[in-house]
Amino acid sequence: MRALRKVGREAGAELVEIPIPAPGDDEVLVQVHGASICGTDLHMLEWNEWADKRIERVPLTFGHEVAGSVRAVGDEVHHLRPGAFVAAETHIACGHCATCQTGRAHICENLRILGVDTDGAFAEYVVVPARNAWVVGEGIDPDVASIMEPFGNAVHATFGTGGGEDIATNSVAVIGCGPIGMFAVAVVRALGAFEVIAIEPNAYRREKAAEMGADVLLDPTEVDPVEAVLAQTSGGGVEVVLEMSGNPRAIEQGTQMLARGGRMSLLGLPDSTVTLDLTDQVIFKEARLQGITGREMFRTWQQTTTLLSTGRVDISPVITHRFGLDQWADAFEATASGGSGKVILVPGG
Amino acid sequence: MRALRKVGREAGAELVEIPIPAPGDDEVLVQVHGASICGTDLHMLEWNEWADKRIERVPLTFGHEVAGSVRAVGDEVHHLRPGAFVAAETHIACGHCATCQTGRAHICENLRILGVDTDGAFAEYVVVPARNAWVVGEGIDPDVASIMEPFGNAVHATFGTGGGEDIATNSVAVIGCGPIGMFAVAVVRALGAFEVIAIEPNAYRREKAAEMGADVLLDPTEVDPVEAVLAQTSGGGVEVVLEMSGNPRAIEQGTQMLARGGRMSLLGLPDSTVTLDLTDQVIFKEARLQGITGREMFRTWQQTTTLLSTGRVDISPVITHRFGLDQWADAFEATASGGSGKVILVPGG
Amino acid sequence: MRALRKVGREAGAELVEIPIPAPGDDEVLVQVHGASICGTDLHMLEWNEWADKRIERVPLTFGHEVAGSVRAVGDEVHHLRPGAFVAAETHIACGHCATCQTGRAHICENLRILGVDTDGAFAEYVVVPARNAWVVGEGIDPDVASIMEPFGNAVHATFGTGGGEDIATNSVAVIGCGPIGMFAVAVVRALGAFEVIAIEPNAYRREKAAEMGADVLLDPTEVDPVEAVLAQTSGGGVEVVLEMSGNPRAIEQGTQMLARGGRMSLLGLPDSTVTLDLTDQVIFKEARLQGITGREMFRTWQQTTTLLSTGRVDISPVITHRFGLDQWADAFEATASGGSGKVILVPGG
Amino acid sequence: MRALRKVGREAGAELVEIPIPAPGDDEVLVQVHGASICGTDLHMLEWNEWADKRIERVPLTFGHEVAGSVRAVGDEVHHLRPGAFVAAETHIACGHCATCQTGRAHICENLRILGVDTDGAFAEYVVVPARNAWVVGEGIDPDVASIMEPFGNAVHATFGTGGGEDIATNSVAVIGCGPIGMFAVAVVRALGAFEVIAIEPNAYRREKAAEMGADVLLDPTEVDPVEAVLAQTSGGGVEVVLEMSGNPRAIEQGTQMLARGGRMSLLGLPDSTVTLDLTDQVIFKEARLQGITGREMFRTWQQTTTLLSTGRVDISPVITHRFGLDQWADAFEATASGGSGKVILVPGG
């Protein structure tokens, strides 16, 4: 089969021919319908500092946001049959550590990631643990299924580490409207927020946020986003901030626009430390900051499936590009351009 | 009556004779049994930058941690009678803002503080809103009642903004063992923690923490507290950190010693910004940071009363000094010495 | 002024002329725009067994679901001015019992009810405690404001005693589609449920439920509602049941149609005991049953205001009749007819 | 090996010689240290109506509360080695249903039970799924490990379906002080309750409850337990009721002694329907009733391990009898006598 692989510990990738992998006893072989490109994949292509530190072995097929059809199952797999159409949860949990055993497998102490620690999905076939293969509900388009994993990030961030009970009827700000921010705008809307304020410097992305349902659009290069949010909320601030930018300055601003007793969920990954005024913006306000990573296994997947299969959220406008495997270079270029939503590699054309 | 007052916008205070105040319609007049000294009072005595910015009017009687006997009630007060022994909640809430009306009066948008915004308790008598007078349960010593307010801070921090369900059976670190940290050690113990690790550079305070029930004592000037906590918890970290020091470096360490999915409650007030590695210590770990201020009105007071009146927590060892009003200078010196727990001013001797 | 009053401990009421009442120090005088009729008012008119036991004094003006304009305020009222348009919270709490002091004033131990324990709102003017006067947000129609109190019942039931985090993306059944059930259908929809199943024998009410957004309508006199709900949910049952009927048989069925781990909120008041199979329908399933009464003060009012003022929920179709005070007999007849939603008495015409 | 088996669908059991079973790929073979007798086992011995309906196949080795040493592991088991000392979680979950995938495996839709649906633990060896083998922490006595499963029931009931945040500082009633009630008294104490009120007609069991830490003992055949609890709590009732009796009358009383806003966790299994006054005891009080079954996998096991290994709870006094396998008839007699706590069968003597 064809597979897009990192072959050396340096920038670049190669589309090569390798054997179709065989699933282990508790794994399934999936014929890839589509695999979308994540910021992580860009880092791996460019082989930045993070990639050099994080990736243990090459050659490695990368790519992890994937959906496709089960073609073979291991001997111990009884609940999935060839033909099932599945999307992959990419957090591979050990199942035995303290975190796994208290129902938080997505932050497993021994976490491995598909396409980072194991061969991934930019290929015609991929092997995933049976436990990580989520049967896609009826009425979900296969292309949309290919981006359920990053959409799940947005769903998890919106519900937060609690139950998301602070979304309905409240004002919510989404900072950073790359694809996951675009998704988040739509989820916040679907959960009954009073208003969604989208904050994003890139005009293309702001327009997409509007298309997904943002009520107020703010360009932080034009207005002070803290002042603008406070003005929009009669001085009270927003009950929830969903931080998708990873920008240290934006995170600091997020704390400043947060209402007393509010919640900020942090999903964007700053690549440096962040400096905060905890006394005035967190402690006296009794604000709550919470890290968000991956998707709760599998509460988030059920929520994701429901939101999509009922049409409450339509994320198809976020899919802006679609390429064959051999056009991978164009696909990565589109992803990095700032003028795209999600970009999908479709091995079968 | 005698009252200890700030008479100018500068360091110092004066013990002066002023008229006994009269309660308004919804207020009560309390004859002070004892009033303990808080760090805030030290700042007001020294008239530091914070005090100069925060205090709006002088002359002002200061002091806010207080218990005493009701001597008169306003016309609209029906549920309290002269003779009742009460402690004062020092957060005076408006009752009408969005925060008050959703049950979070302690972070009222129009919050005023007894002894900071209104005449306080370093005096023979003090007037407090009837709503802020908490009837002290049977079996609580009057001296102990005088420190129920700061003890309530520790109770609120331990329960956190949730229900404190993560204390029982888990490992908990208390960073900073001034009086509120000493209290917190005892509360954590009473709520069924697996172990309490107290982190404090001052030897006198570490000993007090041990007396209050700490299982492990760490001197951060002798050992790396992060390494020591991880070693103590088999590498997993603590489920809960109660941050009482306000030290930026300690707050950063608090995030590093936190288990995946753990909670850090921040009560100590840093006087500068704090720099954090959010990516590795918060986001990937799905850690939760939460500000803590004051006491939930009045859930915390009920918890406080129960813990004290049942003897589950004995905070009397934290009361280390007791002075008359005319010895106020000695009292403040003892408070600032680093060799004290709580210091109480007792107007009646 | 004119007021509709119970003058004897027997069926009937009289429209009489009495003086306009004067507000006490912490009360406000409200000129009634509209007052809607509740099932409780029917019981008081008919003077059934409940009324005879519950009502302590006559003569008494009844009616409690009300909105109108503040015309005078007591001496201690500082946050409301004449001219403000308010709706009344009808649960008058003491503020001092253990329940009030832990933020649950709506289930106060010394609870009194407007129009039941005090003179009510079927009149040109009504006096309410200032604390119970909720300023109606902009963009809410005065007639709609008159039914915010019963709408708040539905909002409180839907959010439940927790945060309502189990509504979004799940299947929900509403049993009993009188006005509060009709409201609940709309709220469940607005909070992002997967589907709303309305169960109601009265055809008029089923149609109203459909108008409010029910996806599935069940007539329990035609189909077995338990079988029908299980079929609709692939055998799994619904995650949430909102019980508005008070019918003992329907409550039993509610437990049977509930998913494992599900929640049933009980708002309808059975007038007899209810017999349940706790072993199979509650214990083995770890189902949760919770009583719902009144509205959380004032979290529910904020949610109610938001849902209405943003247009997320439009409850105007539930207002089906509107009468002057002198047509009170017709109004009560319409209310009892089974062919109505909410019926409003409008003193000013 | 020797095994105590049901050999016919009728009362009785036989101690027979059968081959040592072999573990499947994802199973482990455990050499039984001790297996304690549960009420379920009594029903199976007597072959009552429940047993006849529930048990699908005989011959069957029964018994499910067990601890012992791993002697062999299946090919797919990598985290357990022969020699590990484990206790068994007896709920065997499918892992793939909606309930399992949202972290509630203990109420799996396809639940099977060790010793009920599969060969159990009254034998020298037992096979359990590797996932169900919990490594017993250091410092837990092997006999105590044998009763961790029923102790876990009490832990789960005490924490409830929420986080158990309503135990600390509140009054709690435990109704029914068989072994699980005895355990619950100790857990409630360890979590910081204000007081524990134990309600039990059997004098032997009341004494055991006192030994485990009950503050107040009530004999419901001597006093009205509702009146007594209300008197003990100044009329307010208890915040939490843990119902362990399964007695319909006691369950009804449980609702009556519950405080406004309180929680009743139901673990005891009534063998008939239960009649409740929902209007006054649940709805107006906003009480919450919740079913409890099994143990959360594996949050409850971590809590259980912590409570035992730290000595916060000492359940060894509940183990009152210990027999060899050949004395099984005496063991069952002791269990049924009403004068015992837990009775353990110890195959190795």
mmCIF file with all atom_site columns, N, CA, C and O in Angstrom, chain B residues 159 163-165 168-170 189-194 303 306-307 309-310 312, chain D residues 159 163-165 168-170 189-194 302-303 306-307 309-310 312:
data_model
loop_
_atom_site.group_PDB
_atom_site.id
_atom_site.type_symbol
_atom_site.label_atom_id
_atom_site.label_alt_id
_atom_site.label_comp_id
_atom_site.label_asym_id
_atom_site.label_entity_id
_atom_site.label_seq_id
_atom_site.pdbx_PDB_ins_code
_atom_site.Cartn_x
_atom_site.Cartn_y
_atom_site.Cartn_z
_atom_site.occupancy
_atom_site.B_iso_or_equiv
_atom_site.pdbx_formal_charge
_atom_site.auth_seq_id
_atom_site.auth_comp_id
_atom_site.auth_asym_id
_atom_site.auth_atom_id
_atom_site.pdbx_PDB_model_num
ATOM 1   N N  . PHE B 1 159 ? -12.674 22.559 50.547 1.00 0.00 ? 159 PHE B N  1
ATOM 2   C CA . PHE B 1 159 ? -13.833 22.087 49.783 1.00 0.00 ? 159 PHE B CA 1
ATOM 3   C C  . PHE B 1 159 ? -13.718 22.551 48.327 1.00 0.00 ? 159 PHE B C  1
ATOM 4   O O  . PHE B 1 159 ? -14.156 21.878 47.411 1.00 0.00 ? 159 PHE B O  1
ATOM 5   N N  . GLY B 1 163 ? -17.285 20.346 45.433 1.00 0.00 ? 163 GLY B N  1
ATOM 6   C CA . GLY B 1 163 ? -17.772 19.814 46.697 1.00 0.00 ? 163 GLY B CA 1
ATOM 7   C C  . GLY B 1 163 ? -16.701 19.189 47.563 1.00 0.00 ? 163 GLY B C  1
ATOM 8   O O  . GLY B 1 163 ? -17.011 18.598 48.585 1.00 0.00 ? 163 GLY B O  1
ATOM 9   N N  . GLY B 1 164 ? -15.439 19.312 47.175 1.00 0.00 ? 164 GLY B N  1
ATOM 10  C CA . GLY B 1 164 ? -14.375 18.733 47.993 1.00 0.00 ? 164 GLY B CA 1
ATOM 11  C C  . GLY B 1 164 ? -14.331 17.218 47.914 1.00 0.00 ? 164 GLY B C  1
ATOM 12  O O  . GLY B 1 164 ? -13.706 16.563 48.742 1.00 0.00 ? 164 GLY B O  1
ATOM 13  N N  . GLU B 1 165 ? -14.973 16.660 46.884 1.00 0.00 ? 165 GLU B N  1
ATOM 14  C CA . GLU B 1 165 ? -15.052 15.197 46.788 1.00 0.00 ? 165 GLU B CA 1
ATOM 15  C C  . GLU B 1 165 ? -13.714 14.578 46.431 1.00 0.00 ? 165 GLU B C  1
ATOM 16  O O  . GLU B 1 165 ? -13.571 13.363 46.482 1.00 0.00 ? 165 GLU B O  1
ATOM 17  N N  . ALA B 1 168 ? -11.148 13.156 50.115 1.00 0.00 ? 168 ALA B N  1
ATOM 18  C CA . ALA B 1 168 ? -11.206 11.853 50.779 1.00 0.00 ? 168 ALA B CA 1
ATOM 19  C C  . ALA B 1 168 ? -10.458 10.812 49.971 1.00 0.00 ? 168 ALA B C  1
ATOM 20  O O  . ALA B 1 168 ? -10.646 10.694 48.769 1.00 0.00 ? 168 ALA B O  1
ATOM 21  N N  . THR B 1 169 ? -9.599  10.096 50.623 1.00 0.00 ? 169 THR B N  1
ATOM 22  C CA . THR B 1 169 ? -8.818  8.967  50.091 1.00 0.00 ? 169 THR B CA 1
ATOM 23  C C  . THR B 1 169 ? -7.693  9.381  49.136 1.00 0.00 ? 169 THR B C  1
ATOM 24  O O  . THR B 1 169 ? -7.017  8.510  48.596 1.00 0.00 ? 169 THR B O  1
ATOM 25  N N  . ASN B 1 170 ? -7.457  10.662 48.957 1.00 0.00 ? 170 ASN B N  1
ATOM 26  C CA . ASN B 1 170 ? -6.380  11.096 48.068 1.00 0.00 ? 170 ASN B CA 1
ATOM 27  C C  . ASN B 1 170 ? -5.227  11.772 48.814 1.00 0.00 ? 170 ASN B C  1
ATOM 28  O O  . ASN B 1 170 ? -5.351  12.123 49.986 1.00 0.00 ? 170 ASN B O  1
ATOM 29  N N  . ARG B 1 189 ? -7.233  16.634 56.864 1.00 0.00 ? 189 ARG B N  1
ATOM 30  C CA . ARG B 1 189 ? -7.212  15.421 57.695 1.00 0.00 ? 189 ARG B CA 1
ATOM 31  C C  . ARG B 1 189 ? -8.638  14.996 58.063 1.00 0.00 ? 189 ARG B C  1
ATOM 32  O O  . ARG B 1 189 ? -9.008  13.831 57.926 1.00 0.00 ? 189 ARG B O  1
ATOM 33  N N  . ALA B 1 190 ? -9.438  15.949 58.501 1.00 0.00 ? 190 ALA B N  1
ATOM 34  C CA . ALA B 1 190 ? -10.795 15.625 58.964 1.00 0.00 ? 190 ALA B CA 1
ATOM 35  C C  . ALA B 1 190 ? -11.680 15.109 57.834 1.00 0.00 ? 190 ALA B C  1
ATOM 36  O O  . ALA B 1 190 ? -12.646 14.385 58.076 1.00 0.00 ? 190 ALA B O  1
ATOM 37  N N  . LEU B 1 191 ? -11.369 15.488 56.609 1.00 0.00 ? 191 LEU B N  1
ATOM 38  C CA . LEU B 1 191 ? -12.206 15.053 55.484 1.00 0.00 ? 191 LEU B CA 1
ATOM 39  C C  . LEU B 1 191 ? -11.727 13.729 54.883 1.00 0.00 ? 191 LEU B C  1
ATOM 40  O O  . LEU B 1 191 ? -12.241 13.300 53.854 1.00 0.00 ? 191 LEU B O  1
ATOM 41  N N  . GLY B 1 192 ? -10.757 13.085 55.526 1.00 0.00 ? 192 GLY B N  1
ATOM 42  C CA . GLY B 1 192 ? -10.437 11.729 55.109 1.00 0.00 ? 192 GLY B CA 1
ATOM 43  C C  . GLY B 1 192 ? -9.400  11.585 54.021 1.00 0.00 ? 192 GLY B C  1
ATOM 44  O O  . GLY B 1 192 ? -9.397  10.586 53.293 1.00 0.00 ? 192 GLY B O  1
ATOM 45  N N  . ALA B 1 193 ? -8.469  12.533 53.915 1.00 0.00 ? 193 ALA B N  1
ATOM 46  C CA . ALA B 1 193 ? -7.407  12.390 52.920 1.00 0.00 ? 193 ALA B CA 1
ATOM 47  C C  . ALA B 1 193 ? -6.548  11.166 53.222 1.00 0.00 ? 193 ALA B C  1
ATOM 48  O O  . ALA B 1 193 ? -6.462  10.702 54.359 1.00 0.00 ? 193 ALA B O  1
ATOM 49  N N  . PHE B 1 194 ? -5.875  10.666 52.189 1.00 0.00 ? 194 PHE B N  1
ATOM 50  C CA . PHE B 1 194 ? -4.910  9.582  52.351 1.00 0.00 ? 194 PHE B CA 1
ATOM 51  C C  . PHE B 1 194 ? -3.696  10.086 53.117 1.00 0.00 ? 194 PHE B C  1
ATOM 52  O O  . PHE B 1 194 ? -3.223  9.457  54.052 1.00 0.00 ? 194 PHE B O  1
ATOM 53  N N  . GLN B 1 303 ? -20.210 24.454 57.515 1.00 0.00 ? 303 GLN B N  1
ATOM 54  C CA . GLN B 1 303 ? -19.138 23.457 57.573 1.00 0.00 ? 303 GLN B CA 1
ATOM 55  C C  . GLN B 1 303 ? -18.166 23.786 58.694 1.00 0.00 ? 303 GLN B C  1
ATOM 56  O O  . GLN B 1 303 ? -17.736 22.920 59.450 1.00 0.00 ? 303 GLN B O  1
ATOM 57  N N  . THR B 1 306 ? -19.658 23.014 62.078 1.00 0.00 ? 306 THR B N  1
ATOM 58  C CA . THR B 1 306 ? -19.700 21.583 62.331 1.00 0.00 ? 306 THR B CA 1
ATOM 59  C C  . THR B 1 306 ? -18.329 21.046 62.685 1.00 0.00 ? 306 THR B C  1
ATOM 60  O O  . THR B 1 306 ? -18.165 20.300 63.658 1.00 0.00 ? 306 THR B O  1
ATOM 61  N N  . LEU B 1 307 ? -17.337 21.412 61.918 1.00 0.00 ? 307 LEU B N  1
ATOM 62  C CA . LEU B 1 307 ? -15.987 20.885 62.149 1.00 0.00 ? 307 LEU B CA 1
ATOM 63  C C  . LEU B 1 307 ? -15.508 21.244 63.544 1.00 0.00 ? 307 LEU B C  1
ATOM 64  O O  . LEU B 1 307 ? -14.868 20.445 64.221 1.00 0.00 ? 307 LEU B O  1
ATOM 65  N N  . SER B 1 309 ? -17.552 22.381 66.271 1.00 0.00 ? 309 SER B N  1
ATOM 66  C CA . SER B 1 309 ? -18.414 22.030 67.411 1.00 0.00 ? 309 SER B CA 1
ATOM 67  C C  . SER B 1 309 ? -18.382 20.539 67.688 1.00 0.00 ? 309 SER B C  1
ATOM 68  O O  . SER B 1 309 ? -18.667 20.109 68.804 1.00 0.00 ? 309 SER B O  1
ATOM 69  N N  . THR B 1 310 ? -18.050 19.727 66.694 1.00 0.00 ? 310 THR B N  1
ATOM 70  C CA . THR B 1 310 ? -17.957 18.285 66.917 1.00 0.00 ? 310 THR B CA 1
ATOM 71  C C  . THR B 1 310 ? -16.583 17.859 67.384 1.00 0.00 ? 310 THR B C  1
ATOM 72  O O  . THR B 1 310 ? -16.367 16.684 67.674 1.00 0.00 ? 310 THR B O  1
ATOM 73  N N  . ARG B 1 312 ? -14.081 17.604 65.498 1.00 0.00 ? 312 ARG B N  1
ATOM 74  C CA . ARG B 1 312 ? -13.325 16.929 64.420 1.00 0.00 ? 312 ARG B CA 1
ATOM 75  C C  . ARG B 1 312 ? -12.064 17.691 64.104 1.00 0.00 ? 312 ARG B C  1
ATOM 76  O O  . ARG B 1 312 ? -11.072 17.115 63.670 1.00 0.00 ? 312 ARG B O  1
ATOM 77  N N  . PHE D 1 159 ? -20.235 7.356  48.933 1.00 0.00 ? 159 PHE D N  1
ATOM 78  C CA . PHE D 1 159 ? -19.882 8.412  47.980 1.00 0.00 ? 159 PHE D CA 1
ATOM 79  C C  . PHE D 1 159 ? -21.085 8.740  47.095 1.00 0.00 ? 159 PHE D C  1
ATOM 80  O O  . PHE D 1 159 ? -21.266 9.881  46.682 1.00 0.00 ? 159 PHE D O  1
ATOM 81  N N  . GLY D 1 163 ? -20.161 12.900 44.280 1.00 0.00 ? 163 GLY D N  1
ATOM 82  C CA . GLY D 1 163 ? -18.827 12.788 44.836 1.00 0.00 ? 163 GLY D CA 1
ATOM 83  C C  . GLY D 1 163 ? -18.786 12.616 46.343 1.00 0.00 ? 163 GLY D C  1
ATOM 84  O O  . GLY D 1 163 ? -17.721 12.665 46.935 1.00 0.00 ? 163 GLY D O  1
ATOM 85  N N  . GLY D 1 164 ? -19.945 12.402 46.976 1.00 0.00 ? 164 GLY D N  1
ATOM 86  C CA . GLY D 1 164 ? -19.950 12.223 48.420 1.00 0.00 ? 164 GLY D CA 1
ATOM 87  C C  . GLY D 1 164 ? -19.681 13.505 49.178 1.00 0.00 ? 164 GLY D C  1
ATOM 88  O O  . GLY D 1 164 ? -19.371 13.490 50.365 1.00 0.00 ? 164 GLY D O  1
ATOM 89  N N  . GLU D 1 165 ? -19.844 14.657 48.500 1.00 0.00 ? 165 GLU D N  1
ATOM 90  C CA . GLU D 1 165 ? -19.509 15.931 49.128 1.00 0.00 ? 165 GLU D CA 1
ATOM 91  C C  . GLU D 1 165 ? -20.517 16.315 50.205 1.00 0.00 ? 165 GLU D C  1
ATOM 92  O O  . GLU D 1 165 ? -20.305 17.268 50.937 1.00 0.00 ? 165 GLU D O  1
ATOM 93  N N  . ALA D 1 168 ? -19.328 14.993 54.577 1.00 0.00 ? 168 ALA D N  1
ATOM 94  C CA . ALA D 1 168 ? -18.510 15.739 55.526 1.00 0.00 ? 168 ALA D CA 1
ATOM 95  C C  . ALA D 1 168 ? -19.334 16.840 56.180 1.00 0.00 ? 168 ALA D C  1
ATOM 96  O O  . ALA D 1 168 ? -20.012 17.601 55.502 1.00 0.00 ? 168 ALA D O  1
ATOM 97  N N  . THR D 1 169 ? -19.274 16.899 57.485 1.00 0.00 ? 169 THR D N  1
ATOM 98  C CA . THR D 1 169 ? -19.903 17.924 58.322 1.00 0.00 ? 169 THR D CA 1
ATOM 99  C C  . THR D 1 169 ? -21.428 17.802 58.415 1.00 0.00 ? 169 THR D C  1
ATOM 100 O O  . THR D 1 169 ? -22.057 18.640 59.060 1.00 0.00 ? 169 THR D O  1
ATOM 101 N N  . ASN D 1 170 ? -22.021 16.772 57.846 1.00 0.00 ? 170 ASN D N  1
ATOM 102 C CA . ASN D 1 170 ? -23.474 16.605 57.934 1.00 0.00 ? 170 ASN D CA 1
ATOM 103 C C  . ASN D 1 170 ? -23.884 15.397 58.780 1.00 0.00 ? 170 ASN D C  1
ATOM 104 O O  . ASN D 1 170 ? -23.067 14.544 59.099 1.00 0.00 ? 170 ASN D O  1
ATOM 105 N N  . ARG D 1 189 ? -18.051 7.750  58.908 1.00 0.00 ? 189 ARG D N  1
ATOM 106 C CA . ARG D 1 189 ? -17.196 8.329  59.966 1.00 0.00 ? 189 ARG D CA 1
ATOM 107 C C  . ARG D 1 189 ? -15.882 8.829  59.376 1.00 0.00 ? 189 ARG D C  1
ATOM 108 O O  . ARG D 1 189 ? -15.462 9.952  59.622 1.00 0.00 ? 189 ARG D O  1
ATOM 109 N N  . ALA D 1 190 ? -15.266 8.010  58.548 1.00 0.00 ? 190 ALA D N  1
ATOM 110 C CA . ALA D 1 190 ? -13.943 8.356  57.994 1.00 0.00 ? 190 ALA D CA 1
ATOM 111 C C  . ALA D 1 190 ? -14.017 9.564  57.069 1.00 0.00 ? 190 ALA D C  1
ATOM 112 O O  . ALA D 1 190 ? -13.025 10.271 56.893 1.00 0.00 ? 190 ALA D O  1
ATOM 113 N N  . LEU D 1 191 ? -15.186 9.808  56.489 1.00 0.00 ? 191 LEU D N  1
ATOM 114 C CA . LEU D 1 191 ? -15.299 10.937 55.562 1.00 0.00 ? 191 LEU D CA 1
ATOM 115 C C  . LEU D 1 191 ? -15.713 12.225 56.261 1.00 0.00 ? 191 LEU D C  1
ATOM 116 O O  . LEU D 1 191 ? -15.992 13.217 55.610 1.00 0.00 ? 191 LEU D O  1
ATOM 117 N N  . GLY D 1 192 ? -15.782 12.210 57.578 1.00 0.00 ? 192 GLY D N  1
ATOM 118 C CA . GLY D 1 192 ? -15.954 13.468 58.290 1.00 0.00 ? 192 GLY D CA 1
ATOM 119 C C  . GLY D 1 192 ? -17.389 13.895 58.549 1.00 0.00 ? 192 GLY D C  1
ATOM 120 O O  . GLY D 1 192 ? -17.664 15.079 58.694 1.00 0.00 ? 192 GLY D O  1
ATOM 121 N N  . ALA D 1 193 ? -18.308 12.943 58.668 1.00 0.00 ? 193 ALA D N  1
ATOM 122 C CA . ALA D 1 193 ? -19.690 13.313 58.993 1.00 0.00 ? 193 ALA D CA 1
ATOM 123 C C  . ALA D 1 193 ? -19.769 13.960 60.371 1.00 0.00 ? 193 ALA D C  1
ATOM 124 O O  . ALA D 1 193 ? -18.913 13.740 61.229 1.00 0.00 ? 193 ALA D O  1
ATOM 125 N N  . PHE D 1 194 ? -20.816 14.751 60.577 1.00 0.00 ? 194 PHE D N  1
ATOM 126 C CA . PHE D 1 194 ? -21.094 15.328 61.887 1.00 0.00 ? 194 PHE D CA 1
ATOM 127 C C  . PHE D 1 194 ? -21.496 14.236 62.866 1.00 0.00 ? 194 PHE D C  1
ATOM 128 O O  . PHE D 1 194 ? -21.006 14.175 63.985 1.00 0.00 ? 194 PHE D O  1
ATOM 129 N N  . GLN D 1 302 ? -10.232 2.121  44.185 1.00 0.00 ? 302 GLN D N  1
ATOM 130 C CA . GLN D 1 302 ? -9.137  2.966  44.677 1.00 0.00 ? 302 GLN D CA 1
ATOM 131 C C  . GLN D 1 302 ? -9.494  3.558  46.042 1.00 0.00 ? 302 GLN D C  1
ATOM 132 O O  . GLN D 1 302 ? -8.667  3.611  46.946 1.00 0.00 ? 302 GLN D O  1
ATOM 133 N N  . GLN D 1 303 ? -10.746 3.992  46.173 1.00 0.00 ? 303 GLN D N  1
ATOM 134 C CA . GLN D 1 303 ? -11.178 4.541  47.465 1.00 0.00 ? 303 GLN D CA 1
ATOM 135 C C  . GLN D 1 303 ? -11.119 3.462  48.543 1.00 0.00 ? 303 GLN D C  1
ATOM 136 O O  . GLN D 1 303 ? -10.664 3.697  49.671 1.00 0.00 ? 303 GLN D O  1
ATOM 137 N N  . THR D 1 306 ? -7.574  2.727  49.574 1.00 0.00 ? 306 THR D N  1
ATOM 138 C CA . THR D 1 306 ? -7.025  3.798  50.396 1.00 0.00 ? 306 THR D CA 1
ATOM 139 C C  . THR D 1 306 ? -7.574  3.740  51.812 1.00 0.00 ? 306 THR D C  1
ATOM 140 O O  . THR D 1 306 ? -6.828  3.831  52.789 1.00 0.00 ? 306 THR D O  1
ATOM 141 N N  . LEU D 1 307 ? -8.877  3.600  51.928 1.00 0.00 ? 307 LEU D N  1
ATOM 142 C CA . LEU D 1 307 ? -9.483  3.591  53.256 1.00 0.00 ? 307 LEU D CA 1
ATOM 143 C C  . LEU D 1 307 ? -8.921  2.465  54.106 1.00 0.00 ? 307 LEU D C  1
ATOM 144 O O  . LEU D 1 307 ? -8.685  2.633  55.307 1.00 0.00 ? 307 LEU D O  1
ATOM 145 N N  . SER D 1 309 ? -5.911  0.619  53.454 1.00 0.00 ? 309 SER D N  1
ATOM 146 C CA . SER D 1 309 ? -4.456  0.528  53.597 1.00 0.00 ? 309 SER D CA 1
ATOM 147 C C  . SER D 1 309 ? -3.904  1.614  54.515 1.00 0.00 ? 309 SER D C  1
ATOM 148 O O  . SER D 1 309 ? -2.828  1.459  55.085 1.00 0.00 ? 309 SER D O  1
ATOM 149 N N  . THR D 1 310 ? -4.638  2.697  54.671 1.00 0.00 ? 310 THR D N  1
ATOM 150 C CA . THR D 1 310 ? -4.182  3.749  55.585 1.00 0.00 ? 310 THR D CA 1
ATOM 151 C C  . THR D 1 310 ? -4.677  3.538  56.999 1.00 0.00 ? 310 THR D C  1
ATOM 152 O O  . THR D 1 310 ? -4.351  4.319  57.888 1.00 0.00 ? 310 THR D O  1
ATOM 153 N N  . ARG D 1 312 ? -7.622  4.137  57.932 1.00 0.00 ? 312 ARG D N  1
ATOM 154 C CA . ARG D 1 312 ? -8.720  5.062  58.262 1.00 0.00 ? 312 ARG D CA 1
ATOM 155 C C  . ARG D 1 312 ? -9.976  4.299  58.619 1.00 0.00 ? 312 ARG D C  1
ATOM 156 O O  . ARG D 1 312 ? -10.803 4.761  59.387 1.00 0.00 ? 312 ARG D O  1
#
